[in-house]
Coordinates of C-alpha atoms in Angstrom, one line a residue:
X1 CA -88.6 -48.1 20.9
X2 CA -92.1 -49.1 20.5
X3 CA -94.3 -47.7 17.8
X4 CA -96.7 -46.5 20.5
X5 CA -94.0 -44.2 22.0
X6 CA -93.1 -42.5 18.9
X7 CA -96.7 -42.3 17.0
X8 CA -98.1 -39.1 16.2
X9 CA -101.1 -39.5 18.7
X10 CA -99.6 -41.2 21.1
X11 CA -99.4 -38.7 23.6
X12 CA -102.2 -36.2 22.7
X13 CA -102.9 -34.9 26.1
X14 CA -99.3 -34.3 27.1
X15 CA -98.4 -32.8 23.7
X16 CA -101.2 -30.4 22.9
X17 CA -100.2 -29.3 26.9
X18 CA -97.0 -28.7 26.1
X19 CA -97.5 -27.4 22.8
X20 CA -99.9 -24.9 24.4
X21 CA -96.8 -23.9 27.1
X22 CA -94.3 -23.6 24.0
X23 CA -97.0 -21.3 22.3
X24 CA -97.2 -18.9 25.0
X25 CA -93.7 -19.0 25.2
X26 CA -92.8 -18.3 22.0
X27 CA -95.3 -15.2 21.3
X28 CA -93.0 -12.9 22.8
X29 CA -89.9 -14.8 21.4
X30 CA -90.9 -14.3 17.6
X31 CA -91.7 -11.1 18.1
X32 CA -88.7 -9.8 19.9
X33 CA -86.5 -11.8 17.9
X34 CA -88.2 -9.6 14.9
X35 CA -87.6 -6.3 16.8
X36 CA -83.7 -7.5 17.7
X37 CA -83.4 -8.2 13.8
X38 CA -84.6 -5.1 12.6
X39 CA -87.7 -7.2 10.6
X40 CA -91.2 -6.7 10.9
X41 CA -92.9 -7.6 13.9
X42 CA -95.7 -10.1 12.5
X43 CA -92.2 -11.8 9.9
X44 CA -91.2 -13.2 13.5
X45 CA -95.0 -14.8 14.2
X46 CA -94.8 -16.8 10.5
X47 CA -91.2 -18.0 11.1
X48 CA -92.8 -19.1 14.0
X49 CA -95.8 -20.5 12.5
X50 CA -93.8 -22.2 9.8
X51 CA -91.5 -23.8 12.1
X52 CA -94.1 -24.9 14.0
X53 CA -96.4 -26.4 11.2
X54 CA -93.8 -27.3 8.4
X55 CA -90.5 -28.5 9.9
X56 CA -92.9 -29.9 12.9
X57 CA -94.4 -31.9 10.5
X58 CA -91.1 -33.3 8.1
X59 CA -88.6 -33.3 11.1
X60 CA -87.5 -36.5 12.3
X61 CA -87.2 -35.2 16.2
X62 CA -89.6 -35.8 18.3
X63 CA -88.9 -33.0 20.8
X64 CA -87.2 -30.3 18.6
X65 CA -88.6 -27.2 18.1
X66 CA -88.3 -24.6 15.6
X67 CA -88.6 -21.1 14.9
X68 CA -86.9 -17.7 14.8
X69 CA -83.3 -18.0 16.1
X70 CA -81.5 -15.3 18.3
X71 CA -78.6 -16.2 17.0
X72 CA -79.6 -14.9 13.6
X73 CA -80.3 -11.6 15.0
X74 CA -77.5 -10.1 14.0
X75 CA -76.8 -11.5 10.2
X76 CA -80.5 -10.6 10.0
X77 CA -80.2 -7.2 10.7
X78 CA -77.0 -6.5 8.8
X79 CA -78.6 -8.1 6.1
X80 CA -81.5 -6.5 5.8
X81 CA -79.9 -3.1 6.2
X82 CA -77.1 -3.5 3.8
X83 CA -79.9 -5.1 1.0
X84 CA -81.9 -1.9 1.1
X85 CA -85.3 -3.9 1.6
X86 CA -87.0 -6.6 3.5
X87 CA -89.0 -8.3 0.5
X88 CA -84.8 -8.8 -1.4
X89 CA -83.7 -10.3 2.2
X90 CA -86.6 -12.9 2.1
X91 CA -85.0 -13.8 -1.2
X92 CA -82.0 -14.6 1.0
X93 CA -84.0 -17.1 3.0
X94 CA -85.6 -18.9 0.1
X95 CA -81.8 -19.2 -1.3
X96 CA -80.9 -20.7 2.2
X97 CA -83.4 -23.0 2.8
X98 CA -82.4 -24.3 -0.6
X99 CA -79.1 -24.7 0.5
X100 CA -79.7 -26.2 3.6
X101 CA -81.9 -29.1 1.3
X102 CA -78.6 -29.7 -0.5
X103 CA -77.1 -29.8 2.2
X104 CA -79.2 -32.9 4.0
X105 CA -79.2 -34.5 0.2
X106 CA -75.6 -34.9 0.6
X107 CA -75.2 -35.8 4.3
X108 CA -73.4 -33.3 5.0
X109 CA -75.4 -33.4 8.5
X110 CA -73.4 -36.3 9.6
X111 CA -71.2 -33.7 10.9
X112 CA -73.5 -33.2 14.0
X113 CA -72.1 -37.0 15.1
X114 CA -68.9 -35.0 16.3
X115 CA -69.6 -33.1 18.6
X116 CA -68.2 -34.2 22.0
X117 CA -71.5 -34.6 24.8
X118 CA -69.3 -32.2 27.7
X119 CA -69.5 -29.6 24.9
X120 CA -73.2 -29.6 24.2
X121 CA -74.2 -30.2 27.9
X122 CA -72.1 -27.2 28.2
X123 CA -74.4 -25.0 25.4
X124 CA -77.0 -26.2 27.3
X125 CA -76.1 -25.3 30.5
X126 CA -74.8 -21.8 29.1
X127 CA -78.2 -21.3 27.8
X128 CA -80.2 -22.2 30.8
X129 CA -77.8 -19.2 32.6
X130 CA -78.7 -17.2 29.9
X131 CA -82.1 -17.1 30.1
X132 CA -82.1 -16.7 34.0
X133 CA -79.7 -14.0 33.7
X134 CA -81.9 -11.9 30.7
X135 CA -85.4 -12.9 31.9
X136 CA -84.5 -11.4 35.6
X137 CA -84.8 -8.1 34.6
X138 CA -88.6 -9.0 32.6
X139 CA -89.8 -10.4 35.8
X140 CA -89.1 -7.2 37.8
X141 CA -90.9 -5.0 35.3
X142 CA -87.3 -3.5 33.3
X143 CA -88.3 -4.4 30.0
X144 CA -85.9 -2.1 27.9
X145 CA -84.5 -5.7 26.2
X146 CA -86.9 -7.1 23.6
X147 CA -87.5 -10.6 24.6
X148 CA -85.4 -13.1 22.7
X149 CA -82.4 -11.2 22.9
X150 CA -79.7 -13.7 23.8
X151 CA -76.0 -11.6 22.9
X152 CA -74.2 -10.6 25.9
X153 CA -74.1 -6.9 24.5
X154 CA -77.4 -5.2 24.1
X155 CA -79.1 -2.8 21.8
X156 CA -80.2 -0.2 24.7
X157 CA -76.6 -0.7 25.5
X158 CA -76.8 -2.7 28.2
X159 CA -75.0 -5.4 28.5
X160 CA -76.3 -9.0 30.1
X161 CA -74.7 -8.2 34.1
X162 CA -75.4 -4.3 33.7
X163 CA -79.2 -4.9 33.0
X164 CA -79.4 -6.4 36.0
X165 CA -77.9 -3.6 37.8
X166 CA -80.2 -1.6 35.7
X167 CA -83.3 -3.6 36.7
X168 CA -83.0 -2.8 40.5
X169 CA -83.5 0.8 39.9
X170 CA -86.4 0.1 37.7
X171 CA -88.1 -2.2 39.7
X172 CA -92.2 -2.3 39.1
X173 CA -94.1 -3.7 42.3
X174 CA -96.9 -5.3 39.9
X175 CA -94.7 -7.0 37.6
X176 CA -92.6 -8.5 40.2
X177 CA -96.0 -9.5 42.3
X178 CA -96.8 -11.2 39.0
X179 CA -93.9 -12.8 38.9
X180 CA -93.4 -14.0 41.8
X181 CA -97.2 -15.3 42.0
X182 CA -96.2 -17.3 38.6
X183 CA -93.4 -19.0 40.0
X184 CA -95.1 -20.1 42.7
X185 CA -97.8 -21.4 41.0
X186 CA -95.8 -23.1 38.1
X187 CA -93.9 -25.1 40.9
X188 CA -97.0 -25.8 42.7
X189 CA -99.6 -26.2 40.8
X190 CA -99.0 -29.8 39.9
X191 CA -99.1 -30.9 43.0
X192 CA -103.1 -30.3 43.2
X193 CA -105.0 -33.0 42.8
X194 CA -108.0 -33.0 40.0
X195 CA -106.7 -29.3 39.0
X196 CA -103.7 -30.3 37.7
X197 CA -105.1 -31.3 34.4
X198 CA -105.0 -27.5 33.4
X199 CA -101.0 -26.9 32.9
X200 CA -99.5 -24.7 35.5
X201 CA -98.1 -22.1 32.7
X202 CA -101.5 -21.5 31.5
X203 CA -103.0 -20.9 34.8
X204 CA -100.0 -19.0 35.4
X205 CA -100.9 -17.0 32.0
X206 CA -104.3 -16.4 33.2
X207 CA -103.7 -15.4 36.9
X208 CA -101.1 -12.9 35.8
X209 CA -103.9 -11.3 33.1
X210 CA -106.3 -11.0 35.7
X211 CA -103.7 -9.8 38.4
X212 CA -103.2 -7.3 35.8
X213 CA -106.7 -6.3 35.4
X214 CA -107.1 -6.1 39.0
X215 CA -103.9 -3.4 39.1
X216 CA -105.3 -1.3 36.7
X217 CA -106.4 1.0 39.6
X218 CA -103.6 1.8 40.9
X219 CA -100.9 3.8 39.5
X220 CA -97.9 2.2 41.8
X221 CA -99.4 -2.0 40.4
X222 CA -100.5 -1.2 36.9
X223 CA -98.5 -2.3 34.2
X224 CA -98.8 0.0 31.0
X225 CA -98.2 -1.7 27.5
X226 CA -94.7 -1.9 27.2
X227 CA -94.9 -4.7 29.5
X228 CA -97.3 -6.5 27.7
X229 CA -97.4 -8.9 25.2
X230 CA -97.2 -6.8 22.1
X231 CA -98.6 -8.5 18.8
X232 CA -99.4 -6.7 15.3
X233 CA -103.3 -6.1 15.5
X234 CA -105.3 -6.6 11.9
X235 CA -108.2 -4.2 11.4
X236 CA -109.6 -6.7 8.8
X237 CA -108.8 -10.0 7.3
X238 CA -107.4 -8.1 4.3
X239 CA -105.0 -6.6 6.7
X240 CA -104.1 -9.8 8.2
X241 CA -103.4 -10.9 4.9
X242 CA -101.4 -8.1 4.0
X243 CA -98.8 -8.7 6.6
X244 CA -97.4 -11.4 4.9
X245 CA -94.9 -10.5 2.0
X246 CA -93.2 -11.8 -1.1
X247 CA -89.6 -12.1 -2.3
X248 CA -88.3 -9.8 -5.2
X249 CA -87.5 -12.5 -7.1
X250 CA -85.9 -9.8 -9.7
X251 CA -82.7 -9.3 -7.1
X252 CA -81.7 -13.2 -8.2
X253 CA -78.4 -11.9 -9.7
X254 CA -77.3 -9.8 -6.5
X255 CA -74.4 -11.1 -5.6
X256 CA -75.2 -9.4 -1.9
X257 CA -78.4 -11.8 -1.9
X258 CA -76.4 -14.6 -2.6
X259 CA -73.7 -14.3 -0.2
X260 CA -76.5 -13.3 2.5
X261 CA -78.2 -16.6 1.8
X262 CA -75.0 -18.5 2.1
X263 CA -74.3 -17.1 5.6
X264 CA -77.6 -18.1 7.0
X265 CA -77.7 -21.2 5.4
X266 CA -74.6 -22.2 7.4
X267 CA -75.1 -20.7 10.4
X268 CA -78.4 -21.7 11.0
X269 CA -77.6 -25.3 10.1
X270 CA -74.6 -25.6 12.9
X271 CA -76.9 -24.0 15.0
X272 CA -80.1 -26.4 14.4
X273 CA -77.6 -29.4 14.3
X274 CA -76.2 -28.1 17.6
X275 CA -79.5 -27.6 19.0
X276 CA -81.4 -30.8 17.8
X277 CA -77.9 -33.1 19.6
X278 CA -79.0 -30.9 22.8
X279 CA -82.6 -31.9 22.6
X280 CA -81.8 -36.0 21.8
X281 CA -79.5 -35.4 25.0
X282 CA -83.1 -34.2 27.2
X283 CA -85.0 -36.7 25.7
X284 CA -85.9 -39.1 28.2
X285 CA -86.4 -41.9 26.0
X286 CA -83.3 -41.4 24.5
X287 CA -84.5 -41.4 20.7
X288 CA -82.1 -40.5 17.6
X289 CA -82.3 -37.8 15.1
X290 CA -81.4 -38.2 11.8
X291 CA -79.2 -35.1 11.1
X292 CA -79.7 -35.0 7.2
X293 CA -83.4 -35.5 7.6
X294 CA -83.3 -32.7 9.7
X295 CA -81.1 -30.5 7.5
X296 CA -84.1 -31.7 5.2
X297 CA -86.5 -30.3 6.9
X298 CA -85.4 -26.9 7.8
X299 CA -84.1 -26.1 4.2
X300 CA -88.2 -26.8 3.1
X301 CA -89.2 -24.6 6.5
X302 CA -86.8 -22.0 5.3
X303 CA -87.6 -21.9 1.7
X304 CA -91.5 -21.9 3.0
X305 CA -90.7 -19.0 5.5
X306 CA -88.9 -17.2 2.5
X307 CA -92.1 -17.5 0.4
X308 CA -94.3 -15.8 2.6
X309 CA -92.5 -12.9 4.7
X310 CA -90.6 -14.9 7.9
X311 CA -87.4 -15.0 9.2
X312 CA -84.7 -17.9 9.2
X313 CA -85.7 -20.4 11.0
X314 CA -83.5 -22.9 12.8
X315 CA -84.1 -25.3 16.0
X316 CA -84.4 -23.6 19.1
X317 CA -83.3 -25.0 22.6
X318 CA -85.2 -22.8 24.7
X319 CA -88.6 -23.6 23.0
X320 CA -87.2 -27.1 22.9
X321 CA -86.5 -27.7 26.8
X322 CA -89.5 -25.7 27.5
X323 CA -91.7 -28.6 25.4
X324 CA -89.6 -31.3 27.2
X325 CA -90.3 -30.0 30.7
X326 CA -94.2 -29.5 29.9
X327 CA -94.2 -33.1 29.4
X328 CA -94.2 -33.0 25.3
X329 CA -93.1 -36.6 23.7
X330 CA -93.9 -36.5 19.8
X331 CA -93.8 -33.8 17.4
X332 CA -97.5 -33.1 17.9
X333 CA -96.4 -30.7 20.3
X334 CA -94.3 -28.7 18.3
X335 CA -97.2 -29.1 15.7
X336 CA -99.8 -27.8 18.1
X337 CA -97.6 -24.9 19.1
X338 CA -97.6 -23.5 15.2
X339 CA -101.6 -23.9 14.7
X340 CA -102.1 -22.0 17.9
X341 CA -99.9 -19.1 16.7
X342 CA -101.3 -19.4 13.6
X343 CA -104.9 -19.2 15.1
X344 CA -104.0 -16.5 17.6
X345 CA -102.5 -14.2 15.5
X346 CA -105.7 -14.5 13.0
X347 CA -108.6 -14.3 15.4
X348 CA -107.1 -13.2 19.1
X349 CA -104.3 -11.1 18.5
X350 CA -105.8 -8.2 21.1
X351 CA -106.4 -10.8 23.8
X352 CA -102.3 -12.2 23.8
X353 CA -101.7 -8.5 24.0
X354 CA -103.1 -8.9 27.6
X355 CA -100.1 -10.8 29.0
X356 CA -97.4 -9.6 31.2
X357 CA -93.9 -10.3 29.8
X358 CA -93.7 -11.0 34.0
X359 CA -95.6 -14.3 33.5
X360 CA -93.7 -15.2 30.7
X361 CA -90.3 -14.5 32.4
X362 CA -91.3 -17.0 35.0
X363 CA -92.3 -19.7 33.3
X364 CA -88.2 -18.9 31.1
X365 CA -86.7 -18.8 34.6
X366 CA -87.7 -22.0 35.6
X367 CA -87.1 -23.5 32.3
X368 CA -83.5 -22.3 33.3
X369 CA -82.9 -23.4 35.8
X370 CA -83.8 -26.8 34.7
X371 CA -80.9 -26.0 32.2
X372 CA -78.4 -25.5 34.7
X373 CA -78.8 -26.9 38.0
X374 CA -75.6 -28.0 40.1
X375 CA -76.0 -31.2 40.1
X376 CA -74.9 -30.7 36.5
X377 CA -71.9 -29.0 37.3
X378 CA -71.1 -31.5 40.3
X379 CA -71.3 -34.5 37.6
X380 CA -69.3 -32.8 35.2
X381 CA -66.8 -32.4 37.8
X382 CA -66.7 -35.7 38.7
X383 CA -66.3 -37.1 35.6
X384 CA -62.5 -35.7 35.4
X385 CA -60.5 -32.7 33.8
X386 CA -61.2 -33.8 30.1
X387 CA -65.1 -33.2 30.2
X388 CA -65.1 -30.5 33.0
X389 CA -62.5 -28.3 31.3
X390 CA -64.1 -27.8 27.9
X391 CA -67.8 -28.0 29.4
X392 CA -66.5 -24.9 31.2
X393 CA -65.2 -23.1 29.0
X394 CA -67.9 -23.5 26.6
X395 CA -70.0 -22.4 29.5
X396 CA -68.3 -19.4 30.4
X397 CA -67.4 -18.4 26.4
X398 CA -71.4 -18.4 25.1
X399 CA -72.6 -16.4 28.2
X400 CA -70.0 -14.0 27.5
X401 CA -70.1 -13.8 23.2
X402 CA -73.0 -15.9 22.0
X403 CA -73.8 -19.3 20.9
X404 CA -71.3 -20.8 17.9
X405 CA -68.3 -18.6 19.1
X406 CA -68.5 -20.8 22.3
X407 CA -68.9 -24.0 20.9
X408 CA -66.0 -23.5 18.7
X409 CA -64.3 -22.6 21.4
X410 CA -65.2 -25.9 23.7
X411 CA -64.5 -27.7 20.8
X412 CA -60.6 -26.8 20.0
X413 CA -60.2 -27.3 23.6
X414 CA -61.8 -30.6 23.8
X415 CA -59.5 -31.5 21.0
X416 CA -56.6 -29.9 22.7
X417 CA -57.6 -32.2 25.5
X418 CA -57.4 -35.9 23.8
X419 CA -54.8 -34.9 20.6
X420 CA -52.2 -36.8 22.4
X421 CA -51.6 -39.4 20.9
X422 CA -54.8 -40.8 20.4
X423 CA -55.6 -40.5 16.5
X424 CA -55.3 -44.0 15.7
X425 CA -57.9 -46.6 14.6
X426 CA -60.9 -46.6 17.0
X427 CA -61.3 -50.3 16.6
X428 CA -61.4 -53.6 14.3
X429 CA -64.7 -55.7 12.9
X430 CA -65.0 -58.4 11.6
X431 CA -67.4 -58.9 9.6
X432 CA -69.9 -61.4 7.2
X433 CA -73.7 -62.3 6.7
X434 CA -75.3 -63.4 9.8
X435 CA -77.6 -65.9 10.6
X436 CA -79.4 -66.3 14.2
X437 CA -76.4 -67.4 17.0
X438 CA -73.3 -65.7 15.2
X439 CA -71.8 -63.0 16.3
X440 CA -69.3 -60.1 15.7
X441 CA -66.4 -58.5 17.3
X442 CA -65.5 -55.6 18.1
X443 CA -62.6 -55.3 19.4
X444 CA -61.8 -51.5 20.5
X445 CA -58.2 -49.6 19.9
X446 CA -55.5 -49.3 22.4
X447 CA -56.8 -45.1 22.8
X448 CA -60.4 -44.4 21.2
X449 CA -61.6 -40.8 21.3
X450 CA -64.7 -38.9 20.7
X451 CA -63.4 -38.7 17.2
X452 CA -64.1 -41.8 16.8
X453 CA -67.7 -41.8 18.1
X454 CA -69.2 -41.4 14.6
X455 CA -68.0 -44.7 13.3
X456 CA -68.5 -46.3 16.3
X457 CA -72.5 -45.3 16.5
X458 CA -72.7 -45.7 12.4
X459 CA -71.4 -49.5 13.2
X460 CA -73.7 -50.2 16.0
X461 CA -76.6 -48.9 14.3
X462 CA -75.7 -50.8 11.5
X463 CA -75.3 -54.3 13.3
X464 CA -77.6 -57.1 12.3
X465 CA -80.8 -58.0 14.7
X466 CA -80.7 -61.4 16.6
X467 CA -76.8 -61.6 17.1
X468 CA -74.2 -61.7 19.7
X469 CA -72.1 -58.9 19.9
X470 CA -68.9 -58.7 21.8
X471 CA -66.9 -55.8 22.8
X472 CA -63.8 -56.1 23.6
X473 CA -61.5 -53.4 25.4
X474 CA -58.7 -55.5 26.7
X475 CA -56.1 -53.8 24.9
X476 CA -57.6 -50.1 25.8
X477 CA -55.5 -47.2 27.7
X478 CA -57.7 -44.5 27.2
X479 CA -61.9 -44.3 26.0
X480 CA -63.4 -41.0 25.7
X481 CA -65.9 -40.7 28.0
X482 CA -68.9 -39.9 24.7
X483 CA -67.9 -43.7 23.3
X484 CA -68.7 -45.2 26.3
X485 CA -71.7 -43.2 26.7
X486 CA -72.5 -44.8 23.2
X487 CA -72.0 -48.3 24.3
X488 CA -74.0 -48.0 27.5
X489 CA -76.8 -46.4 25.4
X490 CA -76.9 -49.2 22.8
X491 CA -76.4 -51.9 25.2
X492 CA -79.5 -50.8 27.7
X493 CA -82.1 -49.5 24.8
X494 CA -81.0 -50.2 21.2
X495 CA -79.7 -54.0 21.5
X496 CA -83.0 -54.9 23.4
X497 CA -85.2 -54.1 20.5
X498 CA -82.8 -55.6 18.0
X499 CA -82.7 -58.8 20.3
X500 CA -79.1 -58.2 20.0
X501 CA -76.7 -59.8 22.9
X502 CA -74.7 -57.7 24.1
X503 CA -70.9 -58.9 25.9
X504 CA -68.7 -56.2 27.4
X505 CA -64.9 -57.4 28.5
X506 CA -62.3 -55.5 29.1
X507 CA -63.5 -52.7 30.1
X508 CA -61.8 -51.4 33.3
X509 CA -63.4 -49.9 36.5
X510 CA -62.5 -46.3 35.5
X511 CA -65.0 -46.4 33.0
X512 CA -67.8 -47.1 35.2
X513 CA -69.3 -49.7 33.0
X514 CA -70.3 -53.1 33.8
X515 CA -68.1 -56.3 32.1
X516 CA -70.4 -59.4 31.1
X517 CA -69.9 -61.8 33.6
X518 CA -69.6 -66.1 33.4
X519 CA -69.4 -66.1 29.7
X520 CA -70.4 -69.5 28.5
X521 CA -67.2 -71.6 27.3
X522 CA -68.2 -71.5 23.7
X523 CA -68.6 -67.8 24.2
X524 CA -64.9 -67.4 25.6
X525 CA -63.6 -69.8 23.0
X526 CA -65.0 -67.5 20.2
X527 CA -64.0 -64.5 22.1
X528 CA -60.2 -65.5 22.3
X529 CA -60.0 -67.1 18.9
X530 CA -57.7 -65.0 16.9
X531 CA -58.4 -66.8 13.4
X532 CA -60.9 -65.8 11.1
X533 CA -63.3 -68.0 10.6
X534 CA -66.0 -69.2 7.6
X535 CA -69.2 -69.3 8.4
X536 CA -72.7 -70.4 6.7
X537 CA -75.5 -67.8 6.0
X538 CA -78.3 -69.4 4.4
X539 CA -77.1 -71.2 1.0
X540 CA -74.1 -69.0 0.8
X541 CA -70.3 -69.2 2.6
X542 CA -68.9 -66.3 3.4
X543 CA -65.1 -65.3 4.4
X544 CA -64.9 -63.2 7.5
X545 CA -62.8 -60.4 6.6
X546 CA -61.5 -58.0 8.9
X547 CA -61.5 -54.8 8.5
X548 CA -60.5 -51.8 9.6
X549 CA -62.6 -48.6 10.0
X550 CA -61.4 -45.4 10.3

């Protein structure tokens, strides 16, 4: 990866456009997330604002973005009921956010290297039906749901398939005008020459506003405020100001504010962990996120959040997708999003008030779709029982309960899947100090599984630049589809930049990867040597020792 691609102004066009399209997205998010979590409104807009500016900022994604998580909604709420007061469940947050620094201090984010790829295309494909299936109801005027309501069982009661049902009796002929008028011009819009500079969602943003206007007249096209946009509205800066509140630090001893903090601390860092695996799996260039760093980063967004009156904050897939698809590629975009909730809600809170939920819901729905297209499900089906099984059933299980009870479940039967037998070493390296022309071996074990894929990418991170590298799977039955996926991404986009050679042998034609062909005869003369060998690095000897890593 060149420097160009990943530099902070790289991209400034294409990220302060898709920051702009994650902003207008995540307006209504914060604040129904708020609503759903029994907070005030304007805590969702600085959890928002925080995630945005702060973890934007100290994250290590490019892509990520973060803010106030559904998934929280329901710890939040609990919380803050059973604590008696908002101000001692912020006290919760600064706790967790401290917790969640700990946590990246000690690594403990290496975790996120286990988690099998059919599982998290799964999540994502669960969430992209998710978003379809709740946003429907928005674009045809029913909004009894606050936005960012993810749980398949609602607060009105509802639940996701009966709001559906629901919203055909409730249908508003304006909304669903808008709508449709949105969608149409989100696809479309592109496609015009010389006008396409303005992104389509903003247009979209502004046509529905003036639609809107227009349909003010008449009583069957009108929309009346409960399907706008609905943000807190200061009278004054002092008011402004006063919306943001402080922790009771006094409530330090409660044991209830301790275990509160514990709980969100380690939910929302499986969930950003899950979520920032998703968005490296999007990324089109295919770029690495450090998990600890990461872990790092949302404990200081948390503890900052805390501070001043916002809600856990975790990363978020739907904001996150939303960025990629607007054409975002560094985390200016996710920047840009925060300042422009942060100006908005400060100068122009009445004019945001002015947008249909409608709009919004189209620009989600095909965000979506995006998500979960079936072409995805064709290729997971084609790639054999062990990744379409658990990618369904994680599918199926978060659409039905919600996010981490579904990946647990995708996971046990992932496990399920490959615990046969397959537990033993992953491979053997040997290993010594390298100069230009040596090379290393890998040679890979008779059953590798995605258990193994955190050694296996810690390894080929770690290997030495201007080498020759050969992996060898001639005594291989079984590699989990994720390892290979590992080995085809280092040996097409990490090896190149390391001016590493890459030689593949072994490898058989179920696993739809290329073997190096006419290896040179010193190259197969090394590669069948069985000895080790002593080579010279510099002024120094060194035994090659061979090791193996578990």
């Amino acid at each position: 990866m060149n420097k160009q691609t990943t530099s902070l102004f790289s991209n400034i066009k294409g990220d302060f456009s898709a920051g702009l399209v994650v902003f207008l997205i995540a307006v209504p998010l914060c604040l129904g997330i708020a609503l759903a979590s029994g907070a005030p409104l304007f805590a969702g807009m600085i959890s928002g604002i925080v995630g945005g500016l702060v973890i934007g900022f100290l994250s290590s994604s490019q892509l990520s973005v973060s803010g106030p998580a559904a998934g929280l909604t329901a710890v939040v709420l609990v919380a803050i009921t059973k604590l008696g007061a908002f101000d001692i469940f912020l006290l919760s947050v600064v706790i967790a956010g401290a917790l969640q620094l700990l946590l990246g201090t000690i690594k403990a984010g290496t975790v996120a290297n286990y988690f099998p790829s059919n599982v998290i295309t799964g999540m994502l494909t669960a969430i992209g039906i998710i978003i379809i299936l709740k946003q429907l109801p928005h674009a045809f005027g029913y909004d009894a749901d606050a936005e960012g309501d993810s749980a398949f069982f609602q607060v009105d009661g509802d639940n996701t398939f009966s709001a559906l049902l629901s919203a055909i009796n409730h249908i508003n002929l304006g909304a669903t005008l808008i709508t449709i008028i949105s969608i149409f011009i989100i696809l479309y819009w592109s496609k015009i020459p010389k006008l396409n500079v303005v992104p389509a969602p903003l247009v979209a943003v502004i046509t529905g506003i003036l639609l809107n206007t227009a349909f003010s007249g008449s009583a069957l096209l009108a929309l009346g405020s409960n399907h706008l946009v609905s943000l807190p509205v200061p009278s004054s800066f002092n008011d402004f100001i006063g919306q943001f509140t402080f922790p009771r630090f006094s409530e330090i001893g409660n044991k209830e504010v301790w275990i509160t903090g514990i709980t969100i601390a380690i939910v929302a860092s499986v969930e950003t962990l899950l979520n920032v695996e998703a968005t490296d799996k999007l990324d089109p260039l295919k770029r690495y996120t450090s998990p600890n760093r990461e872990l790092k980063a949302q404990g200081v967004g948390n503890i900052v959040s805390g501070l001043i009156g916002g809600l856990p904050i975790t990363s978020v897939i739907v904001r996150s997708s939303a960025n990629i698809n607007a054409g975002g590629k560094t985390k200016m975009a996710s920047m840009v999003h925060g300042a422009l909730l942060l100006i908005c809600a400060a100068l122009i809170p009445a004019l945001l008030n002015k947008i249909p939920l409608a709009t919004l819901a189209a620009v989600l729905l095909v965000t979506g779709y995006k998500l979960c297209k079936i072409s995805i499900f064709k290729e997971m089906f084609k790639n054999g029982k062990y990744q379409w099984i658990p990618f369904l059933v994680t599918v199926i299980a978060i659409v039905f309960t919600d996010l981490l009870i579904g990946i647990a479940l995708g996971m046990v039967v992932s496990i399920l899947a490959i615990l046969r037998g397959n537990m033993k070493s992953s491979y053997y390296f040997r290993k010594e100090k390298y100069h230009n022309g040596d090379s290393i071996r890998l040679e890979l074990a008779q059953e590798v599984s995605f258990l193994n894929k955190a050694s296996i990418l810690l390894t080929l991170d770690h290997i030495p630049e201007n080498i020759t590298l050969v992996i060898d799977a001639h005594k291989t039955a079984y590699i989990d589809f994720d390892v290979l996926q590992t080995i085809r991404e280092f040996k097409d986009i990490k090896a190149p930049q390391k001016n590493i050679k890459v030689i593949l042998t072994g490898f058989k034609p179920v696993y739809n990867i290329q073997n190096t062909p006419d290896l040179s005869a010193e190259e197969q003369t090394r590669l069948n040597s069985p000895q080790v060998h002593t080579i010279s690095s510099g002024n120094h000897e060194v035994l090659l020792k061979e090791l193996q890593l578990n």
